[in-house]
PDB file of C-alpha atoms and ligand atoms in Angstrom:
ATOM      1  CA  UNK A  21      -0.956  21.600   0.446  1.00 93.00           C
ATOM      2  CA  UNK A  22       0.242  18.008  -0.240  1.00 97.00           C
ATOM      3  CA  UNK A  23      -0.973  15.703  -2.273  1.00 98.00           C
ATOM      4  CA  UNK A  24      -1.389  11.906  -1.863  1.00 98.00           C
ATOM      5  CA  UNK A  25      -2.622   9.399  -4.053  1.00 98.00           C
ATOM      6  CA  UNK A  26      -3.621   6.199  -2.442  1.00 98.00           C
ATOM      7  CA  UNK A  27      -4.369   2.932  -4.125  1.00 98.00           C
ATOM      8  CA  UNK A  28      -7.093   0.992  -2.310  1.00 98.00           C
ATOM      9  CA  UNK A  29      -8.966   2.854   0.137  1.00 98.00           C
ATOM     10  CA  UNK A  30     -11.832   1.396   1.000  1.00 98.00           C
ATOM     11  CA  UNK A  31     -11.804  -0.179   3.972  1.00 98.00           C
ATOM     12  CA  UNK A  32      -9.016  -1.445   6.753  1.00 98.00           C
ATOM     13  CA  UNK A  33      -5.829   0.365   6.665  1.00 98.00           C
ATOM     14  CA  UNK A  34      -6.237   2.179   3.217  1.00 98.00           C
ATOM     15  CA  UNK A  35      -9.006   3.604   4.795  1.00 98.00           C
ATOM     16  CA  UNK A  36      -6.947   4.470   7.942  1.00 98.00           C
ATOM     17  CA  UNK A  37      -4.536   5.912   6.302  1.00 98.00           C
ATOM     18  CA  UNK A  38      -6.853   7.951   4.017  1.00 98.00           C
ATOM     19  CA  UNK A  39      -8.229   9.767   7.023  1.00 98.00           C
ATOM     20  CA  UNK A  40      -4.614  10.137   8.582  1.00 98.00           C
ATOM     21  CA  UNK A  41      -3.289  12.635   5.381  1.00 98.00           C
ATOM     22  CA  UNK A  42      -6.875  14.431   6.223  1.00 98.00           C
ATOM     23  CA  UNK A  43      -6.328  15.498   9.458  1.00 97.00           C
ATOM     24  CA  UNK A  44      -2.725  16.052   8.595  1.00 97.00           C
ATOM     25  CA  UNK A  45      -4.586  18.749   6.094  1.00 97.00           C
ATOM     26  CA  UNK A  46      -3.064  16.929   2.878  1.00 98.00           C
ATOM     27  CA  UNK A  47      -5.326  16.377  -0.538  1.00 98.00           C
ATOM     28  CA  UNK A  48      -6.190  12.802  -0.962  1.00 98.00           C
ATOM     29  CA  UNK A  49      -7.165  11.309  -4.077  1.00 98.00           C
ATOM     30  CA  UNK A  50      -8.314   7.578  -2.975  1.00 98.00           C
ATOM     31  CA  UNK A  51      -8.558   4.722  -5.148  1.00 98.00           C
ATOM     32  CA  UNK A  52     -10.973   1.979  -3.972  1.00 98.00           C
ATOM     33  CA  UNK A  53     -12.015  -1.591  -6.318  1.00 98.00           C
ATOM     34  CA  UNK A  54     -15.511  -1.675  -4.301  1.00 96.00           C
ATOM     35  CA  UNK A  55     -17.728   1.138  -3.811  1.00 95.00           C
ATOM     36  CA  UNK A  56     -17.212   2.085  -0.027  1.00 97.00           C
ATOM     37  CA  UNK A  57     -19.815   4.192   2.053  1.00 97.00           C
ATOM     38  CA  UNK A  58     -17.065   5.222   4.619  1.00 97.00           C
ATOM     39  CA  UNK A  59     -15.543   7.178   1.633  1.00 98.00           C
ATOM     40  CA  UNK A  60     -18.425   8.391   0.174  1.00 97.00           C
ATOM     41  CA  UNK A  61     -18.967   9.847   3.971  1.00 97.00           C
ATOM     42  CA  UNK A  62     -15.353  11.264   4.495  1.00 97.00           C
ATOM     43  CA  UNK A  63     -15.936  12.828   0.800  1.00 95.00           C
ATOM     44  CA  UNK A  64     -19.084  14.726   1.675  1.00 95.00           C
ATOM     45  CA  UNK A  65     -17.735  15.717   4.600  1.00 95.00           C
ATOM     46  CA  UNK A  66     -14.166  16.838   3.364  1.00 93.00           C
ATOM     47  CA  UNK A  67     -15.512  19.964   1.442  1.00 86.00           C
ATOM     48  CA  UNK A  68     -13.020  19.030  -1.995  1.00 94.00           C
ATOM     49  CA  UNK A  69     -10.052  17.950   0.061  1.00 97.00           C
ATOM     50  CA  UNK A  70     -11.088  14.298  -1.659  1.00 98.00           C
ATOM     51  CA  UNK A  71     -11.327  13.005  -4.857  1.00 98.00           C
ATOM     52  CA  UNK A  72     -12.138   9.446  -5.337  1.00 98.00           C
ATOM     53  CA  UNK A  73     -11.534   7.012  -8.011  1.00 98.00           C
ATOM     54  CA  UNK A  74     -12.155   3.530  -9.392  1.00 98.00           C
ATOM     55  CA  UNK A  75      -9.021   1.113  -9.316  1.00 98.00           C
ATOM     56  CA  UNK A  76      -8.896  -3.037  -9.504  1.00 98.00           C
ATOM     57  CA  UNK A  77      -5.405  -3.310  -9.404  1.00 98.00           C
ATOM     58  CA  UNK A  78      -5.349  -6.122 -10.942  1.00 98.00           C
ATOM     59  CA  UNK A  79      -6.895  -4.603 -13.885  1.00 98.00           C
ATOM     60  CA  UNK A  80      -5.053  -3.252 -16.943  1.00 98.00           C
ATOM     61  CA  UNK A  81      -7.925  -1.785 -18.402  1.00 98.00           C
ATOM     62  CA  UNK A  82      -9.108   0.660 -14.990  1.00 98.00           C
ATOM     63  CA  UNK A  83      -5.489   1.057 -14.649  1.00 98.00           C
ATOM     64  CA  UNK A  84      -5.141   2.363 -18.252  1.00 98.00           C
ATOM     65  CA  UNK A  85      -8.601   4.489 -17.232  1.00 98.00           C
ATOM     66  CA  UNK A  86      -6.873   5.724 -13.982  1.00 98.00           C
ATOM     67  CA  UNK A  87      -3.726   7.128 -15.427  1.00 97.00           C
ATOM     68  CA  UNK A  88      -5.977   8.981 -18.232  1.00 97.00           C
ATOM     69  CA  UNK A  89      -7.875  10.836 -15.612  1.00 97.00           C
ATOM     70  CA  UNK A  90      -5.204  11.506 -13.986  1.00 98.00           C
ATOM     71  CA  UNK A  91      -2.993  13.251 -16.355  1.00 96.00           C
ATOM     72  CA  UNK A  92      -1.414  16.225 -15.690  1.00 96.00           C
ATOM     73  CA  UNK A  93      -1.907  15.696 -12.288  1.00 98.00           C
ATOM     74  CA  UNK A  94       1.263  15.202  -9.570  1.00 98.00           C
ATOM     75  CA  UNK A  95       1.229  13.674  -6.128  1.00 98.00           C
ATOM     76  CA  UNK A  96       3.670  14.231  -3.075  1.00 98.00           C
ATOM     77  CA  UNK A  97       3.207  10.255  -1.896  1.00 98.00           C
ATOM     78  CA  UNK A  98       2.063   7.507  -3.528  1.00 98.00           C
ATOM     79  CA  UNK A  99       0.807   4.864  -1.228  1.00 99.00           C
ATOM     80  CA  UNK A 100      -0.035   1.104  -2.540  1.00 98.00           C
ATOM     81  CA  UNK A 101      -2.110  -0.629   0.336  1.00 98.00           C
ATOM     82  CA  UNK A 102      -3.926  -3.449  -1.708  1.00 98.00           C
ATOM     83  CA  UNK A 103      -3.156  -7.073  -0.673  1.00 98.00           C
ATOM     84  CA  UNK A 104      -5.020 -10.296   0.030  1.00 98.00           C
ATOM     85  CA  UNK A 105      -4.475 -13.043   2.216  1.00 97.00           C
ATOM     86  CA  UNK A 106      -4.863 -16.822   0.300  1.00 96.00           C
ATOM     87  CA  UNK A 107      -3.816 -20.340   1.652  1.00 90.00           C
ATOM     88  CA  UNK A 108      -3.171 -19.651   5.205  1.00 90.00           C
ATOM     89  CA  UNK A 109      -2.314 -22.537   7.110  1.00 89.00           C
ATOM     90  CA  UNK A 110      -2.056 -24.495   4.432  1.00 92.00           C
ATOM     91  CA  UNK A 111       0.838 -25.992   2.280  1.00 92.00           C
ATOM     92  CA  UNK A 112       1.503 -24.973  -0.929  1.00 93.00           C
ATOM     93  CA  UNK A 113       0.498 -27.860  -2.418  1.00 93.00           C
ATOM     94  CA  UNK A 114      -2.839 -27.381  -1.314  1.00 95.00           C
ATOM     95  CA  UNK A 115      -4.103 -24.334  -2.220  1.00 96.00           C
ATOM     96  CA  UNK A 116      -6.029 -24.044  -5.814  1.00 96.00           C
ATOM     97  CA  UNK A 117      -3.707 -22.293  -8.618  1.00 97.00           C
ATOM     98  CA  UNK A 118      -6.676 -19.626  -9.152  1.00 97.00           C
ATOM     99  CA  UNK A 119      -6.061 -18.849  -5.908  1.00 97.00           C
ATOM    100  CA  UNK A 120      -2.567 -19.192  -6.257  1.00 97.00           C
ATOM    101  CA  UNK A 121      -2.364 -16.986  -9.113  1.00 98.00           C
ATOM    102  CA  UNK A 122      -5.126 -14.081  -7.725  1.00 98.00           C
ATOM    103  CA  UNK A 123      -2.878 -14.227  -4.176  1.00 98.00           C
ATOM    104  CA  UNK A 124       0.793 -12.967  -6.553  1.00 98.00           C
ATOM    105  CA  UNK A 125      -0.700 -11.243  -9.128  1.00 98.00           C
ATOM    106  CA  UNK A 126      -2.767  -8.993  -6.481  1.00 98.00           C
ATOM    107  CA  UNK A 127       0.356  -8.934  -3.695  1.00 98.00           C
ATOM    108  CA  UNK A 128       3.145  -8.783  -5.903  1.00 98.00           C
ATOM    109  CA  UNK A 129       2.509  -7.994  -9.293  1.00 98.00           C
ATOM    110  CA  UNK A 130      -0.070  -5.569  -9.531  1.00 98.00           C
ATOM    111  CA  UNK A 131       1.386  -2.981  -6.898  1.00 99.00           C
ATOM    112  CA  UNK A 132       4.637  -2.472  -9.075  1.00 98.00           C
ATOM    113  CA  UNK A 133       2.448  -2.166 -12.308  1.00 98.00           C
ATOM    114  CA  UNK A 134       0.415   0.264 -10.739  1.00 98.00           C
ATOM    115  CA  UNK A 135       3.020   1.880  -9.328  1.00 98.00           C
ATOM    116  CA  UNK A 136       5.267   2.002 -12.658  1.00 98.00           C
ATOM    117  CA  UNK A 137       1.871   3.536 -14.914  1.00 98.00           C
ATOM    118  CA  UNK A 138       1.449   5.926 -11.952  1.00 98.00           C
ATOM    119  CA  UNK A 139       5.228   6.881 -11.023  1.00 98.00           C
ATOM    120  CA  UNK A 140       5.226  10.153 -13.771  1.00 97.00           C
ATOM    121  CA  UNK A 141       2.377  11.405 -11.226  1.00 98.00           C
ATOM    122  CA  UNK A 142       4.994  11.596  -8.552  1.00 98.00           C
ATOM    123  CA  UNK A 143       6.798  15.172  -8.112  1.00 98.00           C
ATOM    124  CA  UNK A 144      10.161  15.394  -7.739  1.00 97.00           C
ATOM    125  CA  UNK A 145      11.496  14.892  -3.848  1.00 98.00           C
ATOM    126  CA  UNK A 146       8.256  12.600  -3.506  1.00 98.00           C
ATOM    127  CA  UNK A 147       7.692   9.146  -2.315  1.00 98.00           C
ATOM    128  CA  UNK A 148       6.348   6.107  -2.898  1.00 98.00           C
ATOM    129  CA  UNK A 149       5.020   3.486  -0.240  1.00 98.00           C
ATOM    130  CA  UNK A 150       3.875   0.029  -0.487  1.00 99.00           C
ATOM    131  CA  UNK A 151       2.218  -1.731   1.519  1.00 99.00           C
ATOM    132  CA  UNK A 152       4.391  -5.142   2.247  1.00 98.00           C
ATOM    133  CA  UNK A 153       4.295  -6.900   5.823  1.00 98.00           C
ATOM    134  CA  UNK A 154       7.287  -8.400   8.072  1.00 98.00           C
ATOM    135  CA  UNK A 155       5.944 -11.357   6.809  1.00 98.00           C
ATOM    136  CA  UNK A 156       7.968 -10.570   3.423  1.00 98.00           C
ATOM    137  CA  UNK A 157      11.132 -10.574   5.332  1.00 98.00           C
ATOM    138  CA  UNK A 158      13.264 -13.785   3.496  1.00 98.00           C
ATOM    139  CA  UNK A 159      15.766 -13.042   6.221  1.00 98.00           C
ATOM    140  CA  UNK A 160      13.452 -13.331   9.185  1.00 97.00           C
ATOM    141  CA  UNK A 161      11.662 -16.203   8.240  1.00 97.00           C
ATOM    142  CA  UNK A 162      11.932 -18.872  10.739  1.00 96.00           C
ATOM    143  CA  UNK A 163       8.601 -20.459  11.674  1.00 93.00           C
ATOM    144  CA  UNK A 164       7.278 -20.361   7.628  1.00 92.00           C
ATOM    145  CA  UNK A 165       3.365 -19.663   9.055  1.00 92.00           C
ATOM    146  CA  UNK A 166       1.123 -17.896   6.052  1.00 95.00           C
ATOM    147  CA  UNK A 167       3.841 -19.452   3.800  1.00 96.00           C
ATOM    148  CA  UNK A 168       1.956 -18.409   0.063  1.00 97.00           C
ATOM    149  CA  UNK A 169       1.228 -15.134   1.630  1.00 98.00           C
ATOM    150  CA  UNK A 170       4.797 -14.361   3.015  1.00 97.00           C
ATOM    151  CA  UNK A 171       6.248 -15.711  -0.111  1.00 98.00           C
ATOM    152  CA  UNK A 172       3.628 -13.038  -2.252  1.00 98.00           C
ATOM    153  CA  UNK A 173       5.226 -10.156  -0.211  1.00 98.00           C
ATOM    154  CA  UNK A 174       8.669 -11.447  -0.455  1.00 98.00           C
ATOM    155  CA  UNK A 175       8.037 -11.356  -4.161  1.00 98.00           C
ATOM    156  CA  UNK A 176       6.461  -7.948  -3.879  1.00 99.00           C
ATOM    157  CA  UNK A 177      10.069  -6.943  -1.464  1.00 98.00           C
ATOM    158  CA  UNK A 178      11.758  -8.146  -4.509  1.00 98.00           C
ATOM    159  CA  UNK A 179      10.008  -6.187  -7.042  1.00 98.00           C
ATOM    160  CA  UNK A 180      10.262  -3.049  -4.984  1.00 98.00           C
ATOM    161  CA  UNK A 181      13.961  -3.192  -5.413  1.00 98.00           C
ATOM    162  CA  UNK A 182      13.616  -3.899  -8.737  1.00 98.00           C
ATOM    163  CA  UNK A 183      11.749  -0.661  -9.384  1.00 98.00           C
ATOM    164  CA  UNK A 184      13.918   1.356  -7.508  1.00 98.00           C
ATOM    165  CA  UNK A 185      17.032   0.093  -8.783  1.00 97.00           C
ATOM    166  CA  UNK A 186      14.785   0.877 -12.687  1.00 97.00           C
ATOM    167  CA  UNK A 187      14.206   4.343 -11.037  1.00 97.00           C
ATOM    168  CA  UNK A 188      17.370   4.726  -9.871  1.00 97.00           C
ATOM    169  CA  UNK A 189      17.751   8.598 -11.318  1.00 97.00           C
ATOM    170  CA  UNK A 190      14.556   9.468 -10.055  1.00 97.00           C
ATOM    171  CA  UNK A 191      14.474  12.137  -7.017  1.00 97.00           C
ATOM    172  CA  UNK A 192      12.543   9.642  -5.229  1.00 98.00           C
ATOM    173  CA  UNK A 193      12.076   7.920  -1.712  1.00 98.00           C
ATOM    174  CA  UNK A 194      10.540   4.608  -2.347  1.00 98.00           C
ATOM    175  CA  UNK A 195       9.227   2.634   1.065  1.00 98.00           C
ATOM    176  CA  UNK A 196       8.492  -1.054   1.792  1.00 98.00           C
ATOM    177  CA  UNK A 197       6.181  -0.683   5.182  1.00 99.00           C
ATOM    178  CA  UNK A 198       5.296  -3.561   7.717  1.00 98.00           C
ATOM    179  CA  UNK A 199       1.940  -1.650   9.685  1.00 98.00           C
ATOM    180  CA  UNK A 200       1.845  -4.215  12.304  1.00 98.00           C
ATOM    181  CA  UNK A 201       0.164  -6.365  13.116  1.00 98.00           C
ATOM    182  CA  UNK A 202      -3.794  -4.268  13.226  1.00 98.00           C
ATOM    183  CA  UNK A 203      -7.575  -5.342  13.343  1.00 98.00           C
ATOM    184  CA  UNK A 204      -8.201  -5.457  10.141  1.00 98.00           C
ATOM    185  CA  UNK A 205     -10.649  -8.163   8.245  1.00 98.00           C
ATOM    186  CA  UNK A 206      -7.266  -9.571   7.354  1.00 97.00           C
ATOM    187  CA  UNK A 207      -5.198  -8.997  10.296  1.00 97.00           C
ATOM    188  CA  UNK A 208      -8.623 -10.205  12.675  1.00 97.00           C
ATOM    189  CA  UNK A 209     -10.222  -8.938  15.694  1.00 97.00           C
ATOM    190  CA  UNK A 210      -7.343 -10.120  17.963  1.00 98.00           C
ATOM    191  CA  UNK A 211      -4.698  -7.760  16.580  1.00 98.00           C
ATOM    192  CA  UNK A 212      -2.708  -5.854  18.777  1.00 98.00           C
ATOM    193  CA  UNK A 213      -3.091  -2.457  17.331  1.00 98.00           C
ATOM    194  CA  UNK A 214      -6.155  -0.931  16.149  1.00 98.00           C
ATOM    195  CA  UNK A 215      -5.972   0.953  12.462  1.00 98.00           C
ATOM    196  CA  UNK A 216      -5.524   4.509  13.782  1.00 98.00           C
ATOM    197  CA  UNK A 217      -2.436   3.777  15.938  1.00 98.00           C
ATOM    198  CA  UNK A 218      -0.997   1.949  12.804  1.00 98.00           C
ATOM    199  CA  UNK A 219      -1.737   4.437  10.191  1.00 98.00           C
ATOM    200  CA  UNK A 220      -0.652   7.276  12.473  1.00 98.00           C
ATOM    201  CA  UNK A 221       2.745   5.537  12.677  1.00 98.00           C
ATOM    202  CA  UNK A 222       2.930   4.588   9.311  1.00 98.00           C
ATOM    203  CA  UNK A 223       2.262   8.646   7.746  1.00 98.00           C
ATOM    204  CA  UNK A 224       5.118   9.881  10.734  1.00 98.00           C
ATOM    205  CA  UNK A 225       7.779   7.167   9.346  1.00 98.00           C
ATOM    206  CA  UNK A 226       6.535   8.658   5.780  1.00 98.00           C
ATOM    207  CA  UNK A 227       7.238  12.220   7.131  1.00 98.00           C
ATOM    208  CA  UNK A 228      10.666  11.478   9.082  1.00 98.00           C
ATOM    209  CA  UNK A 229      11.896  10.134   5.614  1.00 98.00           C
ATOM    210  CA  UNK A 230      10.850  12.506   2.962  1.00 97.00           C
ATOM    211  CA  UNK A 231      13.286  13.497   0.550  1.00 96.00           C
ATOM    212  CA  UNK A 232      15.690  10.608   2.329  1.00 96.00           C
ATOM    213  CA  UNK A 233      16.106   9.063  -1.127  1.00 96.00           C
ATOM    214  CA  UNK A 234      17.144   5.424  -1.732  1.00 93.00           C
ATOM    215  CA  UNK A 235      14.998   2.538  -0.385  1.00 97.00           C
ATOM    216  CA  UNK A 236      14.087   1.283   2.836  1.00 98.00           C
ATOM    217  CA  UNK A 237      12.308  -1.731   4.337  1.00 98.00           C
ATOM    218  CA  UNK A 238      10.562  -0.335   7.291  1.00 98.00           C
ATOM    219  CA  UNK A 239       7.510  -0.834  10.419  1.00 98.00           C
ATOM    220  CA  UNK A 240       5.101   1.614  11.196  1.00 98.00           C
ATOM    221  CA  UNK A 241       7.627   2.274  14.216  1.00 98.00           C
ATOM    222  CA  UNK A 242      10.710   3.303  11.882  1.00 98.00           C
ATOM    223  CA  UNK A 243      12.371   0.428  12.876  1.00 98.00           C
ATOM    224  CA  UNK A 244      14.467  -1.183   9.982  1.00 98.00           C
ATOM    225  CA  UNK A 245      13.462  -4.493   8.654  1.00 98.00           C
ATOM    226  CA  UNK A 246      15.768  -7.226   7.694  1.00 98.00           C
ATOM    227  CA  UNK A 247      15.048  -7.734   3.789  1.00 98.00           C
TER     228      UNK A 247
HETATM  229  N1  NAP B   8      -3.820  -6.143   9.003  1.00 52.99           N
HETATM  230  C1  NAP B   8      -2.587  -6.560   9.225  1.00 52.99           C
HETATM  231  O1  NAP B   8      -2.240  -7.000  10.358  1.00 52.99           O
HETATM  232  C2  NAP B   8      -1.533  -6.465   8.157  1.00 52.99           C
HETATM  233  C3  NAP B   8      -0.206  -6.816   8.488  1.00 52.99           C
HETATM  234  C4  NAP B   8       0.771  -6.711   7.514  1.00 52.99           C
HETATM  235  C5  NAP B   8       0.457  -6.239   6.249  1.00 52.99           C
HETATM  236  N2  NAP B   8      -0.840  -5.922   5.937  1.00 52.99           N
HETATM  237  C6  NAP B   8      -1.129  -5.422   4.580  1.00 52.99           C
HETATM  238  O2  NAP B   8      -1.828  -4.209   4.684  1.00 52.99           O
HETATM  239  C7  NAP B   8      -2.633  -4.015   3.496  1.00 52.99           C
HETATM  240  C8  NAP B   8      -4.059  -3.676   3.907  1.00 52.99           C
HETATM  241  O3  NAP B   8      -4.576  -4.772   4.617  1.00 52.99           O
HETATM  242  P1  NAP B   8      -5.790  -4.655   5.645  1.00 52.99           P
HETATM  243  O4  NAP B   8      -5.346  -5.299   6.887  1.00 52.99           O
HETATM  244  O5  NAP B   8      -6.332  -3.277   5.667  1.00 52.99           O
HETATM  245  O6  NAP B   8      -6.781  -5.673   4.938  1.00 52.99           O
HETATM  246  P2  NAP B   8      -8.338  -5.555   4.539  1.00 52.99           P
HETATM  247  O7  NAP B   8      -9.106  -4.884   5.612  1.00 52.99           O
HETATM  248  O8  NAP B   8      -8.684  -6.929   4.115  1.00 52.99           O
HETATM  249  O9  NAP B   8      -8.307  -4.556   3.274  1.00 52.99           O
HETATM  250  C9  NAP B   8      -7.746  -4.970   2.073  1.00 52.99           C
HETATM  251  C10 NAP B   8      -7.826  -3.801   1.122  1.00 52.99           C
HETATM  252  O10 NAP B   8      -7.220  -4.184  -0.123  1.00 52.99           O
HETATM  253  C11 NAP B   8      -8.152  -3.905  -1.166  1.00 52.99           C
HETATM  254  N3  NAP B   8      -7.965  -4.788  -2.312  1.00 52.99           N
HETATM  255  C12 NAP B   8      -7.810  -6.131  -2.322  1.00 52.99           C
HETATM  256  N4  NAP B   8      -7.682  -6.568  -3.581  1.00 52.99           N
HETATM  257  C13 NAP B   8      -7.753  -5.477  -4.379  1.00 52.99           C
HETATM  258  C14 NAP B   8      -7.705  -5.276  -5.767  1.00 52.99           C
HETATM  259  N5  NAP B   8      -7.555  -6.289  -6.643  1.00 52.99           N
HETATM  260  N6  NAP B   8      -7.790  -4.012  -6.243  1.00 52.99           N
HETATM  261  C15 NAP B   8      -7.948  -2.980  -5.410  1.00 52.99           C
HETATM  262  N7  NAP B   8      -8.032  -3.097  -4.072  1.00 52.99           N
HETATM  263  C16 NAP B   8      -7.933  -4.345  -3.572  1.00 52.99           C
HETATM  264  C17 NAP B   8      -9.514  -4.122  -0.522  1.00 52.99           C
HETATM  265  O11 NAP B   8     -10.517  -3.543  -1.338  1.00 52.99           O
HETATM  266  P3  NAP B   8     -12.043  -4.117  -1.375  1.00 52.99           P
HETATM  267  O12 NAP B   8     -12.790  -3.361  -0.314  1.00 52.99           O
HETATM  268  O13 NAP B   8     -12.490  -3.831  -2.755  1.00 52.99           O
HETATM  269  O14 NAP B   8     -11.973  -5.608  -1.088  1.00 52.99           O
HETATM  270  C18 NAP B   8      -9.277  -3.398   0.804  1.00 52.99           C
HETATM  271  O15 NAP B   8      -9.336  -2.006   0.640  1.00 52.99           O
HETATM  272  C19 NAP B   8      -2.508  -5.301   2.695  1.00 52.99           C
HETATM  273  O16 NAP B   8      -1.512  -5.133   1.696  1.00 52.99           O
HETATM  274  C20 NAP B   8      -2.018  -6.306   3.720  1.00 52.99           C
HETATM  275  O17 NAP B   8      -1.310  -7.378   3.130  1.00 52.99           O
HETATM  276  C21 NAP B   8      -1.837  -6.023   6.862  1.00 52.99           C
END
C-alpha cells in the first residue's frame, strides 16, 4: 500500500486531495495548522488508513515536532498544498509588510523548508508535489492581476528548482502543479471546477509521472506549464 504524506489538509484542496489517495486505497498521513472536523470524520471512518498530524508551516518549532514523530517513517508522495492569498487587487505598494512578509514566507518559503526537513521521509522512486498555481508562471504573465500572490508562487517556482537542482542525486520526481482554477475559499464560489474534479486530475498527473524523474511544471490536466 502507498503512502502519502500531505502538508495541509484541512480544508479546500488538501482536503480534496486527502480523500482522493483514500479511495485510491493509499495510507495518508495529513498534516493540518487548524483542527478540522472533516478530518476528524474521514479518520473515524477510515479504520487506520489515516493518521493525522499538527503542522504550521510556517513554524520551525511544529516542523522540528513533525519530523521527530515521524522518524523512521517513509512516504511514496509528498504533497505541499499550503498557500494564502494577500494583496489582491492591489499594488504592491499598498499592501502592509506583515502581510507582505506572512504572504512569501507561507507561499514560498515555508513549502521548501518543509519539504527539505521532510525529504529523508521520501523512498526512493518517490515524489514530491507542491502546490504552485499558473499564476507563478514568469513566462505567462501578461495581465499582472494578483501581482504579490503570483510573484509568491513565482518565488516558490524558483525555489522548487532550487531544491531539485540541491537534490539532484536523489531518485526523485519533484512536481510544481497548477489545480485550476476550483471553488475553494481562495479560488471562490465562481470557480470553474469543483475540488473533486481537480484533485482527481491532480493524483492521475501524479500517477502518469511516477518514477519520471527530473522536474516538471504541470496542471491538473498534464499539460506543461511555461516556467
Ligand atoms: N483554489 C484555486 O483556484 C487555486 C488555484 C491555484 C492554486 N491554488 C493553491 O492551492 C492550494 C490550496 O488552496 P485552496 O484553494 O484549497 O485554498 P483554501 O481553501 O483557502 O485552503 C488553504 C489551505 O492552506 C492551509 N494553510 C494556510 N496557511 C497555512 C500554514 N501556515 N500552515 C499550514 N497550513 C496552512 C489552510 O489551513 P487552515 O485551515 O489552517 O487555514 C488550508 O488547508 C494553495 O497553495 C493555493 O495557492 C489554488
Amino acid at each position: 500500500m502507498k503512502h502519502a504524506l500531505i502538508i495541509g489538509g484541512s480544508r479546500g484542496l488538501g482536503l480534496g486531495l486527502v480523500r482522493e489517495h483514500l479511495v485510491r486505497g493509499w495510507h495518508v498521513t495529513a498534516t493540518a495548522r487548524t483542527p478540522s472536523a472533516d478530518l476528524d470524520t474521514l479518520c473515524r471512518e477510515m479504520d487506520g488508513r489515516l493518521t493525522l498530524a499538527t503542522l504550521d508551516i510556517t513554524s520551525r518549532v511544529q516542523l522540528a515536532a513533525l519530523a521527530a514523530r515521524l522518524r523512521g517513517q517513509t512516504f511514496d508522495l509528498l504533497f505541499l498544498n499550503p498557500g494564502i492569498m494577500a494583496g489582491r487587487g492591489a499594488a504592491p505598494g499598498d499592501v502592509p509588510d506583515s502581510d507582505i512578509q506572512t504572504l512569501f514566507l507561507t507561499n514560498a518559503i515555508s513549502p521548501i523548508r518543509v519539504a527539505e526537513a521532510l525529504a529523508g521521509h521520501v523512498a526512493p522512486g518517490g515524489l514530491i508535489a507542491f502546490m504552485s498555481s499558473i499564476l507563478g508562471s514568469i513566462a505567462t504573465n501578461d495581465d499582472g492581476r494578483a501581482e504579490l500572490y503570483r510573484a509568491s508562487k513565482a518565488a516558490l517556482n524558483s525555489l522548487i528548482r532550487s531544491f531539485r537542482a540541491r537534490h539532484a542525486a536523489d531518485d526523485i520526481t519533484v512536481l510544481a502543479m497548477h489545480p485550476g482554477v476550483v471553488r475553494t475559499s481562495m479560488g471562490g464560489p465562481g470557480a470553474p471546477l469543483d475540488i473533486e474534479t481537480s484533485a482527481r486530475g491532480l493524483a492521475d498527473v501524479i500517477a502518469a509521472r511516477w518514477g519520471s524523474g527530473g522536474q516538471a511544471f504541470v496542471d491538473y490536466r498534464n499539460e506543461i506549464i511555461p516556467w
